[in-house]
Coordinates of C-alpha atoms and ligand atoms in Angstrom, one line a residue:
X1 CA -5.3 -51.3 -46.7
X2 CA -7.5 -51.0 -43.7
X3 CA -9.2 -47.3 -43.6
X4 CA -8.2 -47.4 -39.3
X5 CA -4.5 -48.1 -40.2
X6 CA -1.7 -45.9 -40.8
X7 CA 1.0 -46.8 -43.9
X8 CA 4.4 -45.4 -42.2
X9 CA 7.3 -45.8 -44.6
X10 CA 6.1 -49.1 -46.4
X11 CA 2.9 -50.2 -47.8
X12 CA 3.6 -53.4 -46.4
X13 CA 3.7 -52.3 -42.5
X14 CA 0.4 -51.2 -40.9
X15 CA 0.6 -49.6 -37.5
X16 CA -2.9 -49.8 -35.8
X17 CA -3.9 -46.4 -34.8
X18 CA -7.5 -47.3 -33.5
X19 CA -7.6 -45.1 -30.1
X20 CA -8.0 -47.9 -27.6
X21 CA -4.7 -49.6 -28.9
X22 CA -2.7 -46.3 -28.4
X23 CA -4.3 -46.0 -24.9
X24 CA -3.5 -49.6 -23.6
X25 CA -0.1 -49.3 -24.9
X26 CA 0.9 -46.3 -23.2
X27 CA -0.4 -48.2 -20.1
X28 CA 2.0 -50.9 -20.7
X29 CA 4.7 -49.4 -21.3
X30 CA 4.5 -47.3 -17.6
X31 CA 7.0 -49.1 -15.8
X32 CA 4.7 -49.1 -12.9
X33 CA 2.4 -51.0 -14.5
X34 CA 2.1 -54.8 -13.0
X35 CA 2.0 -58.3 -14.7
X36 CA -1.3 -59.2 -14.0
X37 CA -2.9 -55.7 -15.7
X38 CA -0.1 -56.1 -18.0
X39 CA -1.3 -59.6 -19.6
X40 CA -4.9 -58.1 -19.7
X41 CA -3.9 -54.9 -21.3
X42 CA -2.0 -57.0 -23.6
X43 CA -4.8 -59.7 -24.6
X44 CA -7.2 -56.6 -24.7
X45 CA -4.5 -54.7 -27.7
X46 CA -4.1 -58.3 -29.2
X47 CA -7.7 -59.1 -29.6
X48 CA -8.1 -55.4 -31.3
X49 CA -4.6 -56.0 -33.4
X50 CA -6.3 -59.5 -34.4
X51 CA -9.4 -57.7 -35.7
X52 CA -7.3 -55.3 -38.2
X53 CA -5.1 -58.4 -39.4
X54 CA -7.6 -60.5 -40.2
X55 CA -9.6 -57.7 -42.1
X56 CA -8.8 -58.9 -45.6
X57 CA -9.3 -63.3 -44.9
X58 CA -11.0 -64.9 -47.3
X59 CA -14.8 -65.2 -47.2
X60 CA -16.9 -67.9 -49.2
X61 CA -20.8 -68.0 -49.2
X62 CA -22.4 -70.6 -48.1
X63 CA -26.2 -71.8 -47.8
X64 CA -27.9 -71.7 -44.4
X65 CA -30.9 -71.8 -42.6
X66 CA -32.2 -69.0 -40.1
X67 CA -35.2 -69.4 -38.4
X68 CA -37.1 -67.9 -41.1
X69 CA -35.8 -69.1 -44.7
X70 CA -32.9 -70.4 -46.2
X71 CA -30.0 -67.5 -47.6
X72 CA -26.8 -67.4 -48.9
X73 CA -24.3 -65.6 -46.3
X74 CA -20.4 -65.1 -45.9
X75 CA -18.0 -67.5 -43.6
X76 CA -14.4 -67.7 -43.5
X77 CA -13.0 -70.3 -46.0
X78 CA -10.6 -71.2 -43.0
X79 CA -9.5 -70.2 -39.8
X80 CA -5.5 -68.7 -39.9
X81 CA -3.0 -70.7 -37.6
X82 CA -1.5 -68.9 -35.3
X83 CA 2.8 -69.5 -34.7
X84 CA 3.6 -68.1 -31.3
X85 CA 7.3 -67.1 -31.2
X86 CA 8.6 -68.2 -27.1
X87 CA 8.3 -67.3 -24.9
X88 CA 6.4 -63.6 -25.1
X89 CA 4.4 -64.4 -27.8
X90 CA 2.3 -66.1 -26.0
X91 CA 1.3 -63.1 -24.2
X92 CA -0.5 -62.3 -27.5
X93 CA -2.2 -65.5 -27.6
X94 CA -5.0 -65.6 -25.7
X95 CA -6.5 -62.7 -27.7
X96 CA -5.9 -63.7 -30.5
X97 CA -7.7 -66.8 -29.8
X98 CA -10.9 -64.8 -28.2
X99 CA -11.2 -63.5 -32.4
X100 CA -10.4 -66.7 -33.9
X101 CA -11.4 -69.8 -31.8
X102 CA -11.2 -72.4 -34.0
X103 CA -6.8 -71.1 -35.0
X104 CA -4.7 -73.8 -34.4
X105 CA -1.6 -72.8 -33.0
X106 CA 2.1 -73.7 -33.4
X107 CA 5.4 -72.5 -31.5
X108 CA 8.4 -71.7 -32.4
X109 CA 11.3 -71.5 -29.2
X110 CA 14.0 -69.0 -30.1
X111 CA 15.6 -67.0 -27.4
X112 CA 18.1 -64.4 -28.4
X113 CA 22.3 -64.4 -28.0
X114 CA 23.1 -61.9 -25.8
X115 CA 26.5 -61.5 -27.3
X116 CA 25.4 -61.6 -31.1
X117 CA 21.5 -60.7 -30.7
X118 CA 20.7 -64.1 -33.3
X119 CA 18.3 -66.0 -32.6
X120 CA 18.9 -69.4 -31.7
X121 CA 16.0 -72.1 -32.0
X122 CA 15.2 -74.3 -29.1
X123 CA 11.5 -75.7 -29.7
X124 CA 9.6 -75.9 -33.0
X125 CA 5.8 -77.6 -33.5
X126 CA 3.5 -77.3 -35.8
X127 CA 0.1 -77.9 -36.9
X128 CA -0.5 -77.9 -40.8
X129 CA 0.0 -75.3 -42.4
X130 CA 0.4 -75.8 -46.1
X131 CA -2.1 -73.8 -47.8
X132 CA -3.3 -71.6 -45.0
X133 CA -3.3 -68.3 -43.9
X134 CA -0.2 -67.9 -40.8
X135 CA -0.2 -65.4 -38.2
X136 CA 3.1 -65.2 -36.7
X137 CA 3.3 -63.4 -33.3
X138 CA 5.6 -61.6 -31.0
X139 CA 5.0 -58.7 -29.5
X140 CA 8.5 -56.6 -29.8
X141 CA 9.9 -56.7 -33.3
X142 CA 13.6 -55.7 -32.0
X143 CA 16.2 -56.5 -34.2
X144 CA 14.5 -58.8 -36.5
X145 CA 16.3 -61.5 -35.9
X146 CA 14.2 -63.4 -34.0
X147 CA 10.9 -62.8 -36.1
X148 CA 12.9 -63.5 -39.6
X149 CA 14.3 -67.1 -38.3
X150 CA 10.7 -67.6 -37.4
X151 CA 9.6 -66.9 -40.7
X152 CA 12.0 -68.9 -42.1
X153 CA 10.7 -72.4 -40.3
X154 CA 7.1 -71.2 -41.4
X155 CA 7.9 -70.6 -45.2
X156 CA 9.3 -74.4 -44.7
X157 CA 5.9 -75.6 -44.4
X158 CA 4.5 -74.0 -47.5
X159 CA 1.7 -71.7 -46.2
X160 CA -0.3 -69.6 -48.7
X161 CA 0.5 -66.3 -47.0
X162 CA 2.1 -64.7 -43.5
X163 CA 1.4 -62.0 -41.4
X164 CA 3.5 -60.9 -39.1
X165 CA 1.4 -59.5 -35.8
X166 CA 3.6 -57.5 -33.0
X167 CA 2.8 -54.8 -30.3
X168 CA 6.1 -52.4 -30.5
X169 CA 8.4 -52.6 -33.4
X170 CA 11.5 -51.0 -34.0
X171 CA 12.3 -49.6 -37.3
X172 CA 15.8 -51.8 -37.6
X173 CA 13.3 -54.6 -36.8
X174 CA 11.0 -53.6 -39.7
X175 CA 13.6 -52.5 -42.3
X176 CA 15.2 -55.8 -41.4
X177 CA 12.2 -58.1 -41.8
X178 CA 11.3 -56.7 -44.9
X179 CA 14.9 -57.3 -46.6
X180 CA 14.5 -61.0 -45.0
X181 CA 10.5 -61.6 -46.2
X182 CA 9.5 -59.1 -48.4
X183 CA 6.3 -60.6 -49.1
X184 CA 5.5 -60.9 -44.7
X185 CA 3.1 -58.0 -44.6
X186 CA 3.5 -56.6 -40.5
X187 CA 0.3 -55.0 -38.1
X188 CA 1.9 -53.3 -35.3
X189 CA 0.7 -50.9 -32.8
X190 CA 3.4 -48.5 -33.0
X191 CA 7.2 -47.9 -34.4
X192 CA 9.3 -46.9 -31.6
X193 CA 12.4 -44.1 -32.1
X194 CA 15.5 -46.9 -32.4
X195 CA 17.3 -49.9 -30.7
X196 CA 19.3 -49.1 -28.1
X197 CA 23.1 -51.4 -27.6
X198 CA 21.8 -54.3 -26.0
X199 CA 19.1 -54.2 -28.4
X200 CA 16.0 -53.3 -27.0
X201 CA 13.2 -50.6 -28.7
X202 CA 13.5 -47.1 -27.0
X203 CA 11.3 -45.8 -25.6
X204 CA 9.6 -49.3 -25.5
X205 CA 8.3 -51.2 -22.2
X206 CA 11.3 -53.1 -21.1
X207 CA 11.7 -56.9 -21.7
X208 CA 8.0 -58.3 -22.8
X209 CA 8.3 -61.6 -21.7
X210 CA 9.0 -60.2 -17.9
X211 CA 6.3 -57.7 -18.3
X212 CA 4.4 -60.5 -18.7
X213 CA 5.3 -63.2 -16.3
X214 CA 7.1 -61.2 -13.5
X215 CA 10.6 -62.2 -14.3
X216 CA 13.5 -60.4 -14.2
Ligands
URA1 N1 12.5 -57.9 -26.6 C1 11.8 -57.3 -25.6 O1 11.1 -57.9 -24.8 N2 11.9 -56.0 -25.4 C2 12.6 -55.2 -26.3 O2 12.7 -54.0 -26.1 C3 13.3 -55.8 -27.3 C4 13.2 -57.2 -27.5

């Protein structure tokens, strides 16, 4: 467990407390806050989210020259892929990929009921993942329901382990994912109070994916 996260109620969900997360998420969720500083306070808090998720990858050491003799040092045995949930999620992308270049990336379209709050899948591509480290990514963990039918296509492939990588959750949306994937470990920066009826996290910042693109 990274020494700059917090455990809050389950050893299996980290909420990143590092300072500059806190700060840029208070400044996304003032509603005055526009799109464009919006998506660059939100790759910023991704790229530092990416930096406590990938904390505990797997290192191997290889032999390499420096300019003055040959040593042994550590590299990643291989880069994570990256599963973008539609459309917000790919708000997250872009700082993700500033830690980890050489990710590739898959997408999984799901938009949400607004009658019964399920998911319902529209897109799904993947690269391979069988074997590999997967970062799935969101940034509101709401209900759950989205995130768990997600994980569900992902398991599918056969990846060694996931990691579930959000900017808000909810604690419905945590209680629920963990009932659905127990073993999907989540990095968040903060849990929010509840859900309201239409099911978004209070206090929250309003509907992510219009944050992020100037919808409404
Ligand atoms: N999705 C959002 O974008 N915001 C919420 O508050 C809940 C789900």
């Amino acid at each position: 467990m990274p020494e700059t996260s917090t455990t809050v109620p389950s050893p299996r969900l980290h909420v990143v407390d590092h300072p500059l997360v806190q700060h840029k998420l208070t400044q996304m969720r003032r509603v005055e806050t526009p799109s464009e500083r919006f998506r660059q306070l939100l790759s910023e808090t991704s790229l530092l989210l990416t930096y406590e998720i990938t904390r505990e990858l797997a290192l191997q050491q290889v032999e390499i020259q420096t300019p003055l003799t040959t040593t042994s040092a550590p590299e990643l045995v291989d880069d994570p892929v990256v599963v973008s949930i539609l459309r917000a999620g790919n708000g997250l992308l872009d700082g993700v990929l500033r830690v980890v270049p050489g990710a590739r990336v898959g997408f999984v379209g799901l938009y949400r009921d607004h009658d019964t709050l399920e998911a319902v899948e529209y897109y799904c591509k993947f690269p391979p993942m069988e074997g590999r480290t997967v970062i799935v990514v969101d940034p509101m963990l709401a209900t759950g329901n989205s995130a768990a039918a997600a994980l569900d296509r992902v398991k599918a492939e056969n990846p060694e382990a996931i990691r579930f990588l959000c900017l808000l959750a909810a604690p419905e949306g945590v209680a629920s994912l963990h009932s659905a994937h127990p073993d999907v470990d989540i990095w968040t920066g903060a849990v929010d109070e509840c859900l309201n009826e239409v099911g978004y996290i209070v206090p929250g910042l309003g509907d992510a994916g219009d944050r992020i693109y100037g919808t409404t």
